[in-house]
Coordinates of C-alpha atoms and ligand atoms in Angstrom, one line a residue:
Chain L
M562 CA -22.6 78.8 5.4
N563 CA -21.5 76.3 2.9
K564 CA -21.0 72.6 3.6
I565 CA -17.6 71.5 4.8
L566 CA -16.0 69.3 2.1
V567 CA -14.4 66.0 3.1
F568 CA -12.1 64.4 0.6
G569 CA -9.2 61.9 0.1
H570 CA -6.2 62.2 -2.3
Q571 CA -6.0 62.6 -6.0
S572 CA -6.2 59.4 -8.1
P573 CA -8.3 58.1 -5.3
D574 CA -8.1 54.5 -4.2
T575 CA -10.8 52.7 -2.2
D576 CA -9.6 54.1 1.1
A577 CA -9.5 57.7 -0.2
I578 CA -13.1 57.5 -1.5
T579 CA -14.7 55.5 1.4
S580 CA -12.9 57.3 4.2
A581 CA -14.4 60.6 2.9
I582 CA -17.8 59.0 3.0
T583 CA -17.4 57.3 6.4
F584 CA -15.7 60.3 8.1
S585 CA -18.3 62.7 6.6
H586 CA -21.0 60.4 8.1
L587 CA -19.4 60.6 11.5
Q588 CA -19.0 64.3 11.4
N589 CA -22.7 64.8 10.3
E590 CA -23.8 62.5 13.2
L591 CA -21.7 64.8 15.5
G592 CA -23.6 67.9 14.2
K593 CA -21.4 69.2 11.5
E594 CA -22.7 69.9 8.0
T595 CA -20.2 68.1 5.7
E596 CA -20.3 66.5 2.2
A597 CA -18.0 63.7 1.0
V598 CA -16.5 64.5 -2.4
A599 CA -13.6 63.1 -4.5
L600 CA -10.6 64.4 -6.3
G601 CA -11.0 61.9 -9.2
E602 CA -13.1 59.1 -10.6
T603 CA -13.6 55.9 -8.7
T604 CA -11.8 52.7 -9.7
D605 CA -13.5 49.3 -10.6
E606 CA -12.6 48.0 -7.2
T607 CA -14.1 51.0 -5.4
N608 CA -17.2 50.7 -7.6
Y609 CA -17.6 47.1 -6.6
A610 CA -17.7 48.1 -2.9
L611 CA -20.1 51.1 -3.5
N612 CA -22.4 48.9 -5.6
Y613 CA -22.3 46.1 -3.0
F614 CA -23.4 48.4 -0.2
G615 CA -25.7 50.6 -2.3
V616 CA -23.8 53.8 -2.0
T617 CA -23.4 56.4 -4.7
A618 CA -20.0 57.6 -5.7
P619 CA -19.1 61.0 -4.4
R620 CA -19.1 63.8 -6.9
V621 CA -15.7 64.9 -8.3
I622 CA -14.4 68.4 -7.5
T623 CA -11.5 70.3 -9.0
T624 CA -11.6 73.2 -6.7
A625 CA -12.6 73.6 -3.0
A626 CA -12.3 77.3 -2.5
E627 CA -15.0 78.1 -5.0
E628 CA -17.7 76.4 -2.9
T629 CA -16.5 76.3 0.7
Q630 CA -14.1 77.9 3.2
E631 CA -13.5 74.8 5.3
V632 CA -12.3 71.3 4.4
M633 CA -11.4 68.0 6.1
L634 CA -8.7 65.8 4.6
V635 CA -8.7 62.0 4.8
D636 CA -6.1 59.4 3.7
H637 CA -3.6 62.1 2.8
N638 CA -2.0 65.3 4.1
E639 CA 0.6 66.4 1.5
S640 CA -0.6 69.5 -0.4
Q641 CA 0.5 68.2 -3.8
Q642 CA -1.8 65.2 -3.3
S643 CA -4.7 67.4 -2.3
V644 CA -7.1 69.7 -4.1
P645 CA -5.1 72.3 -6.1
D646 CA -6.4 75.3 -4.1
I647 CA -5.9 73.7 -0.7
D648 CA -4.0 76.8 0.4
K649 CA -7.1 78.9 0.0
V650 CA -9.3 77.0 2.5
K651 CA -9.1 76.3 6.2
I652 CA -8.2 72.7 7.1
L653 CA -10.4 71.7 10.1
A654 CA -9.4 68.1 10.4
V655 CA -7.1 65.4 9.0
V656 CA -7.4 61.7 9.5
D657 CA -4.5 59.8 7.9
H658 CA -2.1 56.9 8.1
H659 CA 0.8 58.3 6.1
R660 CA 4.0 60.3 7.0
I661 CA 3.4 64.0 7.4
A662 CA 5.1 66.3 4.9
N663 CA 4.4 69.4 2.9
F664 CA 1.6 70.2 5.3
Q665 CA 1.0 73.3 7.3
T666 CA -1.9 75.2 8.8
A667 CA -2.3 78.7 10.1
N668 CA -4.5 77.5 13.0
P669 CA -4.8 74.6 15.5
L670 CA -6.8 71.7 14.0
F671 CA -7.9 68.2 14.7
Y672 CA -5.2 65.8 13.4
R673 CA -5.4 62.1 13.9
A674 CA -2.7 59.9 12.4
E675 CA -1.7 56.4 13.5
P676 CA 0.8 54.0 11.9
V677 CA -1.8 51.5 10.9
G678 CA -2.7 49.9 7.5
C679 CA -5.7 52.0 6.6
T680 CA -7.4 55.4 7.3
N681 CA -10.7 53.6 8.0
T682 CA -9.2 51.6 10.9
I683 CA -8.7 55.0 12.6
I684 CA -12.1 56.2 11.6
F685 CA -13.6 53.1 13.1
K686 CA -12.0 54.0 16.4
L687 CA -13.4 57.6 16.1
F688 CA -16.9 56.2 15.8
K689 CA -16.3 54.1 18.9
E690 CA -14.8 57.0 20.9
N691 CA -17.7 59.2 20.0
N692 CA -20.3 56.5 20.7
V693 CA -21.7 56.8 17.2
D694 CA -23.4 53.7 15.6
I695 CA -21.9 52.3 12.5
P696 CA -24.6 51.5 9.9
K697 CA -24.3 48.4 7.8
H698 CA -23.3 50.3 4.6
I699 CA -20.7 52.4 6.4
A700 CA -19.2 49.2 8.0
G701 CA -19.1 47.7 4.5
L702 CA -17.2 50.6 3.0
M703 CA -14.8 50.7 5.9
L704 CA -14.1 47.0 5.6
S705 CA -13.6 47.4 1.8
A706 CA -10.9 50.0 2.4
I707 CA -9.0 47.9 4.9
I708 CA -9.1 44.9 2.5
S709 CA -7.9 47.2 -0.3
D710 CA -5.1 48.9 1.6
T711 CA -3.8 45.7 3.3
L712 CA -4.4 43.3 0.4
L713 CA -6.8 41.3 2.6
L714 CA -4.7 41.7 5.7
K715 CA -1.5 40.4 4.0
S716 CA 0.5 43.6 3.4
P717 CA 3.6 44.5 5.5
T718 CA 1.7 47.7 6.6
C719 CA -1.2 45.7 8.1
T720 CA -1.3 45.7 12.0
K721 CA -3.1 43.6 14.6
E722 CA -5.4 46.5 15.0
D723 CA -6.4 46.5 11.3
E724 CA -7.1 42.7 11.6
N725 CA -9.3 43.1 14.7
V726 CA -11.2 46.1 13.2
A727 CA -11.8 44.2 9.9
E728 CA -13.2 41.2 11.8
E729 CA -15.6 43.4 13.7
L730 CA -16.6 45.3 10.5
A731 CA -17.3 42.1 8.6
K732 CA -19.9 41.2 11.3
L733 CA -21.5 44.6 11.1
A734 CA -21.5 44.5 7.3
G735 CA -23.0 41.0 7.2
V736 CA -20.3 39.6 4.9
E737 CA -17.8 36.8 5.2
L738 CA -14.4 38.5 5.3
E739 CA -12.3 36.1 3.0
A740 CA -15.0 35.6 0.4
Y741 CA -16.0 39.3 0.2
G742 CA -12.3 40.3 0.3
K743 CA -11.3 38.1 -2.6
A744 CA -14.3 39.3 -4.7
L745 CA -13.4 42.9 -4.0
L746 CA -9.8 42.6 -4.9
K747 CA -10.7 40.5 -8.0
A748 CA -13.1 43.3 -9.1
G749 CA -10.1 45.7 -9.1
T750 CA -8.0 43.5 -11.4
D751 CA -10.6 41.9 -13.5
T752 CA -11.1 44.2 -16.5
S753 CA -14.0 42.2 -17.8
S754 CA -16.0 43.2 -14.7
K755 CA -15.6 46.8 -15.7
N756 CA -19.0 47.2 -17.5
A757 CA -20.8 45.3 -14.8
D758 CA -19.4 47.6 -12.0
M759 CA -19.7 51.0 -13.7
Chain P
M973 CA 18.0 49.8 22.9
N974 CA 18.0 53.2 24.5
K975 CA 15.0 54.8 26.1
I976 CA 12.6 56.8 23.9
L977 CA 12.8 60.5 25.0
V978 CA 9.6 62.5 25.5
F979 CA 9.9 66.3 25.6
G980 CA 8.0 69.5 25.1
H981 CA 9.2 72.8 23.5
Q982 CA 12.2 75.0 24.3
S983 CA 11.7 77.6 27.0
P984 CA 9.2 75.2 28.5
D985 CA 6.0 76.3 30.2
T986 CA 4.1 74.1 32.6
D987 CA 2.3 72.2 29.8
A988 CA 5.5 71.4 28.0
I989 CA 7.2 70.0 31.2
T990 CA 4.2 68.2 32.6
S991 CA 2.9 66.7 29.3
A992 CA 6.3 65.1 28.8
I993 CA 5.9 63.5 32.3
T994 CA 2.3 62.5 31.9
F995 CA 2.6 61.2 28.3
S996 CA 5.8 59.3 29.3
H997 CA 3.9 57.7 32.2
L998 CA 1.1 56.6 29.8
Q999 CA 3.6 55.2 27.3
N1000 CA 5.4 53.3 30.0
E1001 CA 2.1 51.8 31.3
L1002 CA 1.5 50.7 27.7
G1003 CA 4.8 48.9 27.6
K1004 CA 7.2 51.4 26.0
E1005 CA 10.4 52.4 27.6
T1006 CA 10.4 56.2 27.7
E1007 CA 11.9 59.0 29.7
A1008 CA 10.5 62.5 30.1
V1009 CA 13.1 65.1 29.6
A1010 CA 13.1 68.9 29.1
L1011 CA 14.6 71.4 26.6
G1012 CA 15.1 74.0 29.3
E1013 CA 14.8 74.8 33.0
T1014 CA 11.5 74.8 34.8
T1015 CA 9.8 78.1 35.7
D1016 CA 8.6 79.1 39.2
E1017 CA 5.1 78.2 38.3
T1018 CA 6.1 74.7 37.1
N1019 CA 8.2 74.2 40.2
Y1020 CA 5.2 75.0 42.4
A1021 CA 3.2 72.2 40.6
L1022 CA 6.1 69.7 40.8
N1023 CA 6.7 70.4 44.5
Y1024 CA 3.0 70.3 45.3
F1025 CA 2.6 66.8 43.8
G1026 CA 6.1 65.5 44.8
V1027 CA 7.5 65.1 41.3
T1028 CA 11.2 65.8 40.4
A1029 CA 11.8 68.1 37.4
P1030 CA 12.9 66.3 34.3
R1031 CA 16.6 66.5 33.4
V1032 CA 17.5 69.1 30.7
I1033 CA 18.9 67.8 27.3
T1034 CA 20.5 69.8 24.5
T1035 CA 20.8 66.9 22.1
A1036 CA 18.5 63.9 21.5
A1037 CA 20.5 62.0 18.8
E1038 CA 23.5 61.4 21.1
E1039 CA 21.5 59.2 23.4
T1040 CA 18.5 57.8 21.5
Q1041 CA 17.2 57.1 18.0
E1042 CA 13.5 57.7 18.8
V1043 CA 11.6 60.5 20.4
M1044 CA 8.0 61.7 21.1
L1045 CA 7.1 65.3 21.0
V1046 CA 4.5 67.0 23.2
D1047 CA 3.1 70.5 23.2
H1048 CA 4.9 71.4 20.0
N1049 CA 5.7 70.2 16.5
E1050 CA 7.6 72.9 14.8
S1051 CA 11.2 71.9 14.4
Q1052 CA 12.7 75.3 15.4
Q1053 CA 10.9 74.9 18.8
S1054 CA 12.3 71.4 19.3
V1055 CA 15.6 69.8 20.1
P1056 CA 18.3 71.2 17.8
D1057 CA 19.1 67.7 16.3
I1058 CA 15.4 66.7 15.8
D1059 CA 16.2 65.9 12.1
K1060 CA 18.6 63.1 13.3
V1061 CA 16.0 61.1 15.2
K1062 CA 12.8 59.3 14.4
I1063 CA 9.6 60.9 15.7
L1064 CA 7.3 58.2 16.9
A1065 CA 4.5 60.3 18.2
V1066 CA 3.3 63.9 18.6
V1067 CA 0.6 65.1 21.0
D1068 CA -0.1 68.8 20.6
H1069 CA -2.7 71.6 20.4
H1070 CA -1.0 74.0 18.1
R1071 CA -1.0 74.6 14.4
I1072 CA 1.2 72.3 12.3
A1073 CA 4.1 73.9 10.5
N1074 CA 7.8 73.2 9.8
F1075 CA 7.1 69.6 10.6
Q1076 CA 7.8 66.5 8.5
T1077 CA 8.6 62.8 8.9
A1078 CA 10.0 60.1 6.7
N1079 CA 7.6 57.5 8.2
P1080 CA 4.0 57.2 9.4
L1081 CA 3.6 58.1 13.0
F1082 CA 1.1 58.6 15.8
Y1083 CA -0.1 62.2 15.7
R1084 CA -2.8 63.5 17.9
A1085 CA -3.8 67.2 17.8
E1086 CA -7.0 68.8 18.8
P1087 CA -7.9 72.5 18.9
V1088 CA -8.3 72.6 22.7
G1089 CA -6.6 74.7 25.3
C1090 CA -3.9 72.4 26.6
T1091 CA -1.9 69.3 25.5
N1092 CA -2.8 67.6 28.8
T1093 CA -6.5 67.7 28.0
I1094 CA -5.7 65.5 25.0
I1095 CA -3.4 63.2 27.1
F1096 CA -6.2 62.8 29.6
K1097 CA -8.4 61.5 26.8
L1098 CA -5.6 59.1 25.8
F1099 CA -5.4 57.7 29.3
K1100 CA -9.2 57.1 29.2
E1101 CA -9.1 55.5 25.7
N1102 CA -6.4 53.2 26.8
N1103 CA -8.0 52.4 30.1
V1104 CA -4.9 53.4 32.0
D1105 CA -5.5 54.7 35.6
I1106 CA -4.4 58.2 36.3
P1107 CA -2.4 58.4 39.6
K1108 CA -3.0 61.4 41.9
H1109 CA 0.4 63.1 41.1
I1110 CA -0.2 62.6 37.3
A1111 CA -3.7 64.1 37.7
G1112 CA -2.2 67.0 39.6
L1113 CA 0.3 67.8 36.9
M1114 CA -2.2 67.5 34.1
L1115 CA -4.5 69.9 36.0
S1116 CA -1.7 72.3 36.6
A1117 CA -1.0 72.5 32.9
I1118 CA -4.7 73.2 32.0
I1119 CA -4.8 75.9 34.6
S1120 CA -1.6 77.4 33.3
D1121 CA -2.5 77.2 29.6
T1122 CA -6.0 78.5 30.0
L1123 CA -5.3 81.0 32.9
L1124 CA -7.7 79.1 35.1
L1125 CA -10.2 78.3 32.3
K1126 CA -10.5 82.0 31.3
S1127 CA -8.4 82.2 28.1
P1128 CA -10.1 82.5 24.7
T1129 CA -8.4 79.1 23.7
C1130 CA -10.2 77.3 26.6
T1131 CA -12.9 74.9 25.5
K1132 CA -15.8 73.1 27.2
E1133 CA -13.7 70.0 27.1
D1134 CA -10.8 71.6 29.0
E1135 CA -13.3 72.7 31.7
N1136 CA -14.8 69.2 32.0
V1137 CA -11.4 67.6 32.1
A1138 CA -10.1 70.1 34.7
E1139 CA -13.0 69.4 37.0
E1140 CA -12.5 65.6 36.8
L1141 CA -8.7 66.0 37.4
A1142 CA -9.2 68.3 40.4
K1143 CA -11.2 65.4 42.0
L1144 CA -8.5 62.9 41.1
A1145 CA -5.7 65.2 42.4
G1146 CA -7.6 66.0 45.6
V1147 CA -7.5 69.8 45.2
E1148 CA -10.0 72.5 45.1
L1149 CA -9.8 73.9 41.5
E1150 CA -10.1 77.6 42.2
A1151 CA -7.9 77.7 45.2
Y1152 CA -5.2 75.6 43.8
G1153 CA -5.4 77.4 40.4
K1154 CA -5.0 80.8 42.0
A1155 CA -2.0 79.6 44.1
L1156 CA -0.3 78.1 41.0
L1157 CA -0.7 81.2 38.9
K1158 CA 0.4 83.4 41.8
A1159 CA 3.6 81.2 42.1
G1160 CA 4.4 82.0 38.5
T1161 CA 4.2 85.8 39.0
D1162 CA 5.3 86.2 42.6
T1163 CA 9.1 86.6 42.4
S1164 CA 9.4 86.4 46.2
S1165 CA 8.3 82.8 46.0
K1166 CA 11.3 81.9 43.8
N1167 CA 13.6 80.7 46.6
A1168 CA 10.9 78.7 48.3
D1169 CA 10.0 76.9 45.0
M1170 CA 13.4 76.3 43.6
Ligands
MN1477 MN1 -5.0 55.9 -0.3
MN1478 MN1 -5.1 54.5 2.9
MN1479 MN1 3.5 75.2 25.8
MN1480 MN1 0.2 73.9 25.8

């Protein structure tokens, strides 16, 4: 039995990369055997978050069906944003905050979508509902995704729930929200930081 | 602003009818203005449950767009099982336990699916997560749906979670699970009961 692969969309942003890591962590705590992978290289912004919290970037895959029969999707559902051979594997779960389109399954599945600013806001709730502790590095990655997707809680897609979760995560991650958030977003735009982050 | 309509699939079974009622109740407790409606007449089995717990059958609609702009779907997602003009309204939420197919939205939404035996098992969890009390008649309808969908916890689709929820609901509803369950399923097959139930 191969590991269940967990991944976000192609051209991954910070939420796509980190939600794979955080949701895989949750699933493993709940007894599944999963591995977070990615459908593309990490950006400078994402590398800043990974480096800050001491987490290695997930390996990049170009096929799922050649190594597993089962997958979990995060931060996307549309097949054209997913792994090219998505129709050859069974989708066990989706956690997402986008519209649903170009998505179908042959079997019932776990699907969790909410109209919030970030997939990790939903994953945070899943940790709580399942009474699973959120380690510091996982909290840091979740927080980074919320900062990234909501532009430090300023985007029109940001909800009160994203704000509350971000504040709680900042405490768990041991960072000051504004200062860390500005540094993270700067890392994503500051090309001179590229070598330092990679 | 018209009420948000909440409904299950065409040719409604007990889960389709009662999950509209129970999810609408939850949404109203959370501050939304919703009304449970149905896409067809109730069956003898469903009428037994409604009569037992003193609840009126939802009115039957054949169009949604003529009276509302927003809907919530329960116990289904596929457009051909839904109201004929589903593409003319905004789908705010879906709670379901079936595969996802022939479903798409223009906007992000609340979507909650789990591979369990009954939609009301998921709605029960939503009440708990939102700390909303489950009144006796709502518990009774939820229980009736689980009994119906899982054939008194004996179907291959029935999970441990459905069993646990059914036991807790039986207490809340003040009925003995086996006895009530057998009477409910009998009402659905016993044609002589038709006049009494209608
Ligand atoms: Mn994304
Ligand atoms: Mn996202
Ligand atoms: Mn049904
Ligand atoms: Mn059902």
